[in-house]
Coordinates of N, CA, C and O in Angstrom, one line a residue:
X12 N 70.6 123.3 123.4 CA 69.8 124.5 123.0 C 70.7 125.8 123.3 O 70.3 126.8 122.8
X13 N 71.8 125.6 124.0 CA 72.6 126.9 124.5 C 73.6 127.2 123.3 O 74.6 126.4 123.1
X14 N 73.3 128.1 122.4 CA 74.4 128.3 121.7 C 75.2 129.2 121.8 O 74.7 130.3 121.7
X15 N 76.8 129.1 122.2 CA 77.5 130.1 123.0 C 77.9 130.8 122.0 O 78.5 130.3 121.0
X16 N 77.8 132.1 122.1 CA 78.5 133.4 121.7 C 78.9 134.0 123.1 O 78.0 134.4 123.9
X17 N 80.5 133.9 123.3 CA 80.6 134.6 124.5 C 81.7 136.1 124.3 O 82.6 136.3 123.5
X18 N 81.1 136.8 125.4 CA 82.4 138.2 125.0 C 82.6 138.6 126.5 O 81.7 139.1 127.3
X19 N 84.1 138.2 126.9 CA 84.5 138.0 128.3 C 84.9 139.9 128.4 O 85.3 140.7 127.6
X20 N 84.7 139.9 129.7 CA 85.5 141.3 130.8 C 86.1 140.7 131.5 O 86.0 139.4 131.6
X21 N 86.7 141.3 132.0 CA 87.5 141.0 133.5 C 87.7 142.3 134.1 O 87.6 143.3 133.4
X22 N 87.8 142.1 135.2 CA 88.4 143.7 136.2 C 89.5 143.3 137.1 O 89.2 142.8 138.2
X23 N 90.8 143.4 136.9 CA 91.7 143.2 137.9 C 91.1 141.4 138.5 O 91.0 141.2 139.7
X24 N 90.9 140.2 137.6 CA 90.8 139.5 138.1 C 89.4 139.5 139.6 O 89.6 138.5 140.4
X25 N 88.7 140.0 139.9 CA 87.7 140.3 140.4 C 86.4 139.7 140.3 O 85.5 139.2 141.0
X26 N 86.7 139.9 139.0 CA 85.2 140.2 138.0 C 84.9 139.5 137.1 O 85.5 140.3 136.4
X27 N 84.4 138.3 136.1 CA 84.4 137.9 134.8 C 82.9 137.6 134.3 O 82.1 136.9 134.9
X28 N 82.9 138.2 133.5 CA 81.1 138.7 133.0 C 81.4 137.7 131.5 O 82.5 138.0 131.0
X29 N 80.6 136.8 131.0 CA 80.3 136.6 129.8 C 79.2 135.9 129.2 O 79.0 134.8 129.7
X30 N 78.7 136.1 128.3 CA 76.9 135.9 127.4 C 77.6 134.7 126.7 O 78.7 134.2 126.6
X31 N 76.1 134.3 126.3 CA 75.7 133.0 125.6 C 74.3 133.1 125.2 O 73.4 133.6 125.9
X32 N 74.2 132.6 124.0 CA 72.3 132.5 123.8 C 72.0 130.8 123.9 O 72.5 129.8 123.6
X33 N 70.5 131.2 124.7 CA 69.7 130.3 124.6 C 68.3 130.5 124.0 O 67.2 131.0 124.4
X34 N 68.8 130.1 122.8 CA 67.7 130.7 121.7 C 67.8 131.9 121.6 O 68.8 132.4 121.1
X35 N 66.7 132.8 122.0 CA 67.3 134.3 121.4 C 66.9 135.0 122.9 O 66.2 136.0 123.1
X36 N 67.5 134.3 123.8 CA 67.4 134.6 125.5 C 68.9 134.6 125.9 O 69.6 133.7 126.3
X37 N 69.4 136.1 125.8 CA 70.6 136.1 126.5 C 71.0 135.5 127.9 O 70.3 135.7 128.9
X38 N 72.3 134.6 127.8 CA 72.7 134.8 129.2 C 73.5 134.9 129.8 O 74.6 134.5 129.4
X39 N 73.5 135.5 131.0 CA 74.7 136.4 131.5 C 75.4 135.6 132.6 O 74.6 135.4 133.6
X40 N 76.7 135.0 132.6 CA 77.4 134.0 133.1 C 78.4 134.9 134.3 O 79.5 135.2 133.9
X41 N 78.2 135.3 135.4 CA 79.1 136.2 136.3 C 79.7 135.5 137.7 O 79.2 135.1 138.7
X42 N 81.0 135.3 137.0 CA 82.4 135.2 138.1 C 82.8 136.0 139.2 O 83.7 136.8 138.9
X43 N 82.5 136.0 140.2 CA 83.7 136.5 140.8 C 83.1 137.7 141.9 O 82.0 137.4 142.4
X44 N 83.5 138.7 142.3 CA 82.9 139.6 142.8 C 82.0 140.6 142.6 O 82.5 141.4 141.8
X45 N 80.6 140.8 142.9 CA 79.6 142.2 142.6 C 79.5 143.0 143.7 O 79.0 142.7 144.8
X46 N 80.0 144.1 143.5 CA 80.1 145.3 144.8 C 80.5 146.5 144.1 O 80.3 146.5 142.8
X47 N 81.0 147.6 144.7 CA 81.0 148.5 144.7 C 82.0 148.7 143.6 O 81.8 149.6 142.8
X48 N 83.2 148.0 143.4 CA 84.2 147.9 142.4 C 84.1 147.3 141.7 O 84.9 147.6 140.8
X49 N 83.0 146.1 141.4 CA 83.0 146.0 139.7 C 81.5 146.4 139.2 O 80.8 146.0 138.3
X50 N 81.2 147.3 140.0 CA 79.6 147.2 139.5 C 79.3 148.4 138.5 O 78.2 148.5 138.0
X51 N 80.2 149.4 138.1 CA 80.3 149.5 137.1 C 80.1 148.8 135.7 O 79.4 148.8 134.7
X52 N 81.3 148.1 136.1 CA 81.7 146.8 134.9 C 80.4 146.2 134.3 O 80.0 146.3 133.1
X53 N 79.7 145.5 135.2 CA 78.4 144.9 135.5 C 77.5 145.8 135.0 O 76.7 145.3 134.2
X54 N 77.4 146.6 135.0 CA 76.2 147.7 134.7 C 76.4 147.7 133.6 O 75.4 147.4 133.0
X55 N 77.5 148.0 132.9 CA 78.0 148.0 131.3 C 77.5 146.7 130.4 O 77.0 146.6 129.3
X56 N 78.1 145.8 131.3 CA 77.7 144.7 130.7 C 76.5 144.3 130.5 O 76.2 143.7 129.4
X57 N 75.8 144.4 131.2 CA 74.1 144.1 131.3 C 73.6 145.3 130.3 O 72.8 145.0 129.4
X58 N 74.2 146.5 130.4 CA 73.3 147.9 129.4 C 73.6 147.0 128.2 O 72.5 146.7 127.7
X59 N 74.6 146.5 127.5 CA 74.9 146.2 126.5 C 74.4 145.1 125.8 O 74.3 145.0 124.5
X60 N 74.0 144.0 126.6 CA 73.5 142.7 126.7 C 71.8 143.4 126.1 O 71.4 143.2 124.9
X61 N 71.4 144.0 127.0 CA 69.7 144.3 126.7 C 69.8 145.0 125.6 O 68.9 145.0 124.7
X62 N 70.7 145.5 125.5 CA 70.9 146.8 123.8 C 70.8 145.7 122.9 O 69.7 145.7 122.3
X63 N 71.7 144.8 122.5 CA 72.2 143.9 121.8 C 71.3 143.1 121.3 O 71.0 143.0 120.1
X64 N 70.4 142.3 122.8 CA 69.2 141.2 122.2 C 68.3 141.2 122.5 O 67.5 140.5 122.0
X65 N 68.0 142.2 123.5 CA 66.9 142.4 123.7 C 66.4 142.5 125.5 O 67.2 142.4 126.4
X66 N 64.9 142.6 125.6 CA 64.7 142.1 127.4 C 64.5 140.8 127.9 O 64.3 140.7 129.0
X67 N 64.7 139.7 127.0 CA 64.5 138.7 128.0 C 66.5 138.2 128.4 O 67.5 138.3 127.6
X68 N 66.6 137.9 129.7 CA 67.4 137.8 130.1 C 67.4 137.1 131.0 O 66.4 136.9 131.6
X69 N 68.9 136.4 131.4 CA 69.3 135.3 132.6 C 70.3 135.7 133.0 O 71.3 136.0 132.3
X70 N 70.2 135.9 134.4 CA 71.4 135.9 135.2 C 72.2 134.6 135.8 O 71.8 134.6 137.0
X71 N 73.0 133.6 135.6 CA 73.3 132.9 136.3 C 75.1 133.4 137.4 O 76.3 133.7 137.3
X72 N 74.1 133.3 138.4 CA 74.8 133.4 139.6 C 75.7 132.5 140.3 O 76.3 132.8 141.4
X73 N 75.8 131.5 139.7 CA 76.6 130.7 140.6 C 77.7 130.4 140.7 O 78.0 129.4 141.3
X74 N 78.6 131.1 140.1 CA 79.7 131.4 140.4 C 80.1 133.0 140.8 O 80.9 133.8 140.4
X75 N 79.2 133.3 141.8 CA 79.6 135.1 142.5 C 79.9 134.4 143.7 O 79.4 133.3 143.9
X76 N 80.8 134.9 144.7 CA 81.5 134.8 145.2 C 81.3 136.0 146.6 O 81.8 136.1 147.7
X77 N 80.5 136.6 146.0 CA 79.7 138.2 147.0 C 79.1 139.0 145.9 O 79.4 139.3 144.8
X78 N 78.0 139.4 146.8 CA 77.0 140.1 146.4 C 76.5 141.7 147.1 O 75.5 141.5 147.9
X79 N 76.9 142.7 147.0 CA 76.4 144.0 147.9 C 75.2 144.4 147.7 O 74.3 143.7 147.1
X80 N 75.1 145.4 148.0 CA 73.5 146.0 148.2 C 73.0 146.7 146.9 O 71.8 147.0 146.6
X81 N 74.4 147.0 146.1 CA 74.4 147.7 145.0 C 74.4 147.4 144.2 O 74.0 148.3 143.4
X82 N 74.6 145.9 143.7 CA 74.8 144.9 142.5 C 73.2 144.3 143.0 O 72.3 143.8 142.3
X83 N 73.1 144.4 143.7 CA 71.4 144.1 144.0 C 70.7 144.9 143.5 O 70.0 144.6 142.5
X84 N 70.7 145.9 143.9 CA 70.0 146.9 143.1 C 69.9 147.3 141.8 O 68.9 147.8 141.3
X85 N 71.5 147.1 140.8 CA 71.3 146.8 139.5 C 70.4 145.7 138.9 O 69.7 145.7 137.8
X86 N 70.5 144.8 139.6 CA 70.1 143.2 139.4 C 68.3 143.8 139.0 O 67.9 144.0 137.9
X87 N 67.6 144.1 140.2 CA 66.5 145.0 140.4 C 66.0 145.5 139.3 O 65.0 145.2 138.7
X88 N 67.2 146.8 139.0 CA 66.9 147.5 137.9 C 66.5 147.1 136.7 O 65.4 147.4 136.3
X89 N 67.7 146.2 136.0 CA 67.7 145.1 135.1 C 66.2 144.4 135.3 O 65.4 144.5 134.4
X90 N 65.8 143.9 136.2 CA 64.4 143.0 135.9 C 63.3 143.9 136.0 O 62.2 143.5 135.6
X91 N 63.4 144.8 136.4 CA 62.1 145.7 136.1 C 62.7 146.4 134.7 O 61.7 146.9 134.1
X92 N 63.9 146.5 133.8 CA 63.9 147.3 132.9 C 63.2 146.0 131.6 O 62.8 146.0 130.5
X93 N 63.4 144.8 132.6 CA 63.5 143.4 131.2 C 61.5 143.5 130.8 O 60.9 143.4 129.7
X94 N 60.9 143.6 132.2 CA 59.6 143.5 132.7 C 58.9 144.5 132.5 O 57.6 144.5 132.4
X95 N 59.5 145.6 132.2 CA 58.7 146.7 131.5 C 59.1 146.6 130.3 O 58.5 147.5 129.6
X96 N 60.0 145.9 129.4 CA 59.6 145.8 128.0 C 59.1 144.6 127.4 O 59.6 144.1 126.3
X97 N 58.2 144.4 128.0 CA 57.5 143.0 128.2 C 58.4 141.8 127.9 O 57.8 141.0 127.2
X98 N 60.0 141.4 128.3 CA 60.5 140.2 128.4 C 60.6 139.2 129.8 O 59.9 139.3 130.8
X99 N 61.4 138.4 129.7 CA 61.2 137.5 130.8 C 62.6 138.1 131.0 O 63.4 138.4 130.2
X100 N 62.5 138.0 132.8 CA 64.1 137.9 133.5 C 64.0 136.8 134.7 O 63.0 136.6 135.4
X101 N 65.1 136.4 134.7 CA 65.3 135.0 135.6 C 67.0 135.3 136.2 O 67.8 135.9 135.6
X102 N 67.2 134.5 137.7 CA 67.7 134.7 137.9 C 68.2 132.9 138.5 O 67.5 132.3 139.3
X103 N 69.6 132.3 137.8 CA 69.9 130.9 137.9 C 71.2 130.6 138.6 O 72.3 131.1 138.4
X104 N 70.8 129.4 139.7 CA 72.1 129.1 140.6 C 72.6 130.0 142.0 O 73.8 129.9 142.4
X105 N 71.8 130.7 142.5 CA 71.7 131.4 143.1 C 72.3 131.1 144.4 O 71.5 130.3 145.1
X106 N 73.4 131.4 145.1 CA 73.8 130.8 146.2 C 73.8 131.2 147.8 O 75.0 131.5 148.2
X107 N 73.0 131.3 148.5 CA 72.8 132.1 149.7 C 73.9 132.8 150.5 O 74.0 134.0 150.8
X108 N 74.8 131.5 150.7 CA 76.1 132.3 151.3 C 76.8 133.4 150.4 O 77.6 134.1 151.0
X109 N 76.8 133.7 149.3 CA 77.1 134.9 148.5 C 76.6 135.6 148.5 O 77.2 136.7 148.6
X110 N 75.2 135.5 148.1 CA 74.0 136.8 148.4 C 73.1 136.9 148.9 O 72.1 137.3 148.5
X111 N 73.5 136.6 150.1 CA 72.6 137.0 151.6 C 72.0 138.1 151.7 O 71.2 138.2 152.6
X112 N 72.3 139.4 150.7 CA 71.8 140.5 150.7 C 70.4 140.3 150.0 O 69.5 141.0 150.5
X113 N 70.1 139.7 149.2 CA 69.0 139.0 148.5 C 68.1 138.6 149.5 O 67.0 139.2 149.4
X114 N 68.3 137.5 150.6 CA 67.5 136.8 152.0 C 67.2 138.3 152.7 O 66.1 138.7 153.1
X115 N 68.2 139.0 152.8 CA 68.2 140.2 154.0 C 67.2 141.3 154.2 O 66.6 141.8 155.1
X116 N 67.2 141.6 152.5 CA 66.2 142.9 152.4 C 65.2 142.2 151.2 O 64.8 142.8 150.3
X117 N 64.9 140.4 151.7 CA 62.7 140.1 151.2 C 62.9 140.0 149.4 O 62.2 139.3 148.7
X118 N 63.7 140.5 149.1 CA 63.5 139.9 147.6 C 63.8 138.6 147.0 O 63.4 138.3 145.9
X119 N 64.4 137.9 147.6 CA 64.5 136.5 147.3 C 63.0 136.0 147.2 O 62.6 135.1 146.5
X120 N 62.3 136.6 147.8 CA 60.8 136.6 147.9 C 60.0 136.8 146.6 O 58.9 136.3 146.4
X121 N 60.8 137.8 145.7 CA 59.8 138.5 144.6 C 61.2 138.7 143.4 O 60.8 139.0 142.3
X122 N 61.8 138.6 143.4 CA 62.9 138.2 142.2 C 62.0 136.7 141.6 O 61.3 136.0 142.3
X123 N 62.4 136.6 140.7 CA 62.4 135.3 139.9 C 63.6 134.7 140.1 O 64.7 135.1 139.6
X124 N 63.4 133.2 141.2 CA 64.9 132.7 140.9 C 64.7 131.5 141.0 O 63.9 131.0 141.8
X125 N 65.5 130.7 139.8 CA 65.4 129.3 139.7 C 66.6 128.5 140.0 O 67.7 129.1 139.8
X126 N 66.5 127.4 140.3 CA 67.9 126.9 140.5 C 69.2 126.2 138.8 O 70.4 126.0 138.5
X127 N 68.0 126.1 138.4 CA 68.8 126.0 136.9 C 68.5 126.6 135.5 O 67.3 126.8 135.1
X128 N 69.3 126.9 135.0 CA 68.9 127.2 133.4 C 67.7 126.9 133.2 O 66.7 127.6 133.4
X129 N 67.6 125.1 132.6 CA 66.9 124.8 132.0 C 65.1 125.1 133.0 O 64.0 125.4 132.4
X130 N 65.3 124.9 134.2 CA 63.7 125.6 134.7 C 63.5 126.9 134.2 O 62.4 127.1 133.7
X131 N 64.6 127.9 134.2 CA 64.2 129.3 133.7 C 63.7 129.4 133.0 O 62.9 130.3 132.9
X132 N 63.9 128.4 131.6 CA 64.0 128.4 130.3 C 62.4 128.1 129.9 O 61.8 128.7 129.0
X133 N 61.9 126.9 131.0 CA 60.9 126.4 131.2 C 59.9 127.4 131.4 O 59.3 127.9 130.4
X134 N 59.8 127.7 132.6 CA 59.5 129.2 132.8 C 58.5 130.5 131.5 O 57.4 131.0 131.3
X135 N 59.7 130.4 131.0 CA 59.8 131.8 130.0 C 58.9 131.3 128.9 O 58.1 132.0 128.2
X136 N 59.0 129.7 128.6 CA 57.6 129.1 127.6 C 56.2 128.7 128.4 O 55.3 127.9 127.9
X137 N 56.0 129.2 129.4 CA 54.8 128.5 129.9 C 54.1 129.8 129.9 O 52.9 129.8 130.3

């Protein structure tokens, strides 16, 4: 069901952001570090992603490597921007020791996070 269209970034090796659809549910594939130095990048990438296909959206996380307070808060942003335009956002593969900031400040609580794609996917048709 995943049919890949991907369009890679990089930041100094840091950073590797790239999309794919699952069906007409973007998803966003992120390598590497989210902080204060690529979260730019990340912000771009995500504005463009929702420009492009729309609000339903996937984060798969499991390949980050660190997560700050700030890439949290875009993350945030993103699912309240997907949720106020009436789409689904999910967040897949999520790995504690990387984003402890997620555990720290109660939203792992109230994010949407599934451990795979295909539950998210599940998810978004029920």
């Amino acid at each position: 069901m995943l049919r890949q269209r991907r369009r890679e970034v990089s930041n100094n090796g840091l950073l590797s952001l790239s999309s794919s659809m699952a069906g007409d549910i973007v998803v966003i594939h992120v390598n590497g570090v989210l902080d204060a130095t690529t979260r730019d990048q990340f912000s771009d990438f995500l504005d463009a992603a929702a420009d492009d296909h729309g609000p339903d959206m996937v984060l798969d996380l499991g390949r980050v490597t660190f997560m700050d307070s700030r890439a949290l808060g875009l993350i945030v942003h993103h699912w309240q921007r997907s949720t106020t335009a009436g789409g689904n956002f999910a967040l897949v593969s999520v790995q504690y020791p990387n984003s402890k900031v997620m555990w720290v400040t109660g939203l792992s609580q109230r994010l949407p996070l599934f451990d795979t794609l295909d539950e998210a996917l599940a998810a978004f048709a029920a």
